[in-house]
Coordinates of C-alpha atoms in Angstrom, one line a residue:
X1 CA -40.4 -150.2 72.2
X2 CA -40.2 -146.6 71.2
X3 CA -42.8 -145.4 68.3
X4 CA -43.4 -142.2 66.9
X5 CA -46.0 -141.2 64.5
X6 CA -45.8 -137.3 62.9
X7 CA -49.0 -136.2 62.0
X8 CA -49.7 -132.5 60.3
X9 CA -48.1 -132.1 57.3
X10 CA -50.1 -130.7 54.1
X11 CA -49.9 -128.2 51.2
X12 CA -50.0 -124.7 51.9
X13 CA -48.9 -121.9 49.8
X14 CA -45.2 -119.6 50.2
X15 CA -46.2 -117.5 53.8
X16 CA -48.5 -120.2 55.4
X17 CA -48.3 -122.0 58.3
X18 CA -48.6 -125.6 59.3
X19 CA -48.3 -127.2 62.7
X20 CA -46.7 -130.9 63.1
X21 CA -46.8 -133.1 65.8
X22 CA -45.1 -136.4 66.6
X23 CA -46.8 -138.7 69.1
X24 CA -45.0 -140.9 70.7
X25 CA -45.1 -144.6 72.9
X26 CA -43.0 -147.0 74.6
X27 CA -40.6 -144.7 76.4
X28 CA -41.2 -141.6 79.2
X29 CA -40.4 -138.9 76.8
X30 CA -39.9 -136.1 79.5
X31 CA -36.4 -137.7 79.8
X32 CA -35.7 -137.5 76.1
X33 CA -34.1 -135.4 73.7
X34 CA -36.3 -135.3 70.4
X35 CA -35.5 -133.0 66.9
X36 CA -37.1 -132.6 63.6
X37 CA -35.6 -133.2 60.8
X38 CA -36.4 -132.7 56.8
X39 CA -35.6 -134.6 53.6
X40 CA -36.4 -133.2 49.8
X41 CA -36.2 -135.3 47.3
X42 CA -32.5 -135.9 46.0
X43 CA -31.4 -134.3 49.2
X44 CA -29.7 -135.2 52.4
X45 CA -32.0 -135.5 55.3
X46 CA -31.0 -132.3 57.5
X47 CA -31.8 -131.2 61.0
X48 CA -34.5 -129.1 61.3
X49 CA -34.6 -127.9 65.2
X50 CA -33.6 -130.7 68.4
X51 CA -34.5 -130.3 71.6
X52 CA -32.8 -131.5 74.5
X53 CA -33.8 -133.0 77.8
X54 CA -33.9 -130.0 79.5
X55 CA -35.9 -128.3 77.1
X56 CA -33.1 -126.2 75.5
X57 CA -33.4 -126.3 71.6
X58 CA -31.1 -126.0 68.8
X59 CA -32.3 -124.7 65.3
X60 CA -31.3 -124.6 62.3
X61 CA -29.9 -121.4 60.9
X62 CA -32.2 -121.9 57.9
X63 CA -35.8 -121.8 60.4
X64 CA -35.0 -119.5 62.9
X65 CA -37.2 -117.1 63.7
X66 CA -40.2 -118.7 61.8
X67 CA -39.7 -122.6 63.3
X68 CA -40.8 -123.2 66.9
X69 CA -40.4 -126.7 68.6
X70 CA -42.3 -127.8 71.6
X71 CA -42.8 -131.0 73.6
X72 CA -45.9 -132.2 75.5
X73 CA -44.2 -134.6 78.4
X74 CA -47.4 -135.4 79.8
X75 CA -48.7 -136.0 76.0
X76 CA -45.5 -137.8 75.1
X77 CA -46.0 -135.5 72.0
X78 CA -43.8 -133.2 69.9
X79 CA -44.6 -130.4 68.2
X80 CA -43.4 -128.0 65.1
X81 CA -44.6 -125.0 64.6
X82 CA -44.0 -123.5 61.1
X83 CA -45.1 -120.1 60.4
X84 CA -43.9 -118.3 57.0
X85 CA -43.0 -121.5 55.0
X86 CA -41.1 -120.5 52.2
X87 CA -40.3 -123.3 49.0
X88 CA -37.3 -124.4 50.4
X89 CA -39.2 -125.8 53.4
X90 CA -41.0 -128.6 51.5
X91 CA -40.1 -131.8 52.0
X92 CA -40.7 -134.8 53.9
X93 CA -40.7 -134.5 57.8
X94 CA -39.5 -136.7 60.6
X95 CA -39.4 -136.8 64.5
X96 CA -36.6 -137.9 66.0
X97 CA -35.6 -139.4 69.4
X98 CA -33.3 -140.7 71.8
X99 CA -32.4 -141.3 75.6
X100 CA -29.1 -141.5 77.7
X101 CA -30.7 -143.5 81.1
X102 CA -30.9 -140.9 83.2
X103 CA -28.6 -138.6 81.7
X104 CA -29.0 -135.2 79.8
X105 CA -29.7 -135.9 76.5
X106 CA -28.6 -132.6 74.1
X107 CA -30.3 -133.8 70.6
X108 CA -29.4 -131.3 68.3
X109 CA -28.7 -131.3 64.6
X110 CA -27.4 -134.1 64.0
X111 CA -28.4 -137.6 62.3
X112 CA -26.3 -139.7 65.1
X113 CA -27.8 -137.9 67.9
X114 CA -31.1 -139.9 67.7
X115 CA -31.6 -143.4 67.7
X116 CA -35.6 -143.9 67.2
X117 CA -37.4 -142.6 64.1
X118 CA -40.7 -142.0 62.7
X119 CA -42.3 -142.6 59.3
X120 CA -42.6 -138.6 58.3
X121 CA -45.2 -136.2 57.2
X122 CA -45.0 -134.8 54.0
X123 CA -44.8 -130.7 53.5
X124 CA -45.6 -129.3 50.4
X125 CA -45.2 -125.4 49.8
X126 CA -45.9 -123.5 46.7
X127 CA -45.1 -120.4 45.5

C-alpha cells in the first residue's frame, strides 16, 4: 500500500526559504509521477509543481522560478524546494502520487492526475 508522509514545513518570514520532502512506501517510486500541491484555508487545493515519470516537471505559473521539485528514486523521497516565499505561498502542503503499470505517468497540475495522498505540512509565511 502506497504511503507518503511530507515533512518540512514551518514559519518563515516573506523571502525565506523552506525545503519539503515527502517520503514515501509501498510502491517503486522511480516509475511514478508525483506533484505538490497547496491548500489555504477557504481555498481550493491547487497544483503546486508535478513531476512526471520521466522526470519532466510542470509548474505552476504562480512558483516558477523560485519552486524547484526533485525526486530521490533510490530514497523513494520527493522534494520542494522553495526559495523567496512570498504570503500567498502559505498554506497547507501535500505530496501527491500515482502509477500507470509500466506506463509514462505525466502528473501535472491536476487533482485527478494522482491517486495516493499524503497528510500535508503546514507553511506559514509572514510579511
Amino acid at each position: 500500500q502506497v504511503q507518503l508522509v511530507e515533512s518540512g514545513g514551518g514559519s518563515v518570514q516573506a523571502g525565506g526559504s523552506l525545503k519539503l520532502s515527502c517520503a514515501g512506501s509501498g510502491g517503486t517510486y522511480s516509475s511514478y509521477c508525483m506533484g505538490w500541491f497547496r491548500q489555504a484555508p477557504g481555498k481550493e487545493r491547487e497544483g503546486v509543481v508535478g513531476i512526471g515519470s520521466d522526470g519532466s516537471p510542470t509548474y505552476a505559473d504562480s512558483v516558477k522560478g523560485r519552486f524547484t521539485i526533485s525526486k530521490d528514486s533510490a530514497k523513494n523521497t520527493l522534494y520542494l524546494q522553495m526559495n523567496n516565499l512570498k504570503p500567498e505561498d502559505a498554506g497547507m502542503y501535500y505530496c501527491a502520487a500515482n502509477v500507470w503499470g509500466g506506463a509514462y505517468c505525466y502528473g501535472g497540475l491536476l487533482r485527478a492526475g494522482y491517486a495516493y495522498w499524503g497528510q500535508g505540512t503546514q507553511v506559514t509565511v509572514s510579511s
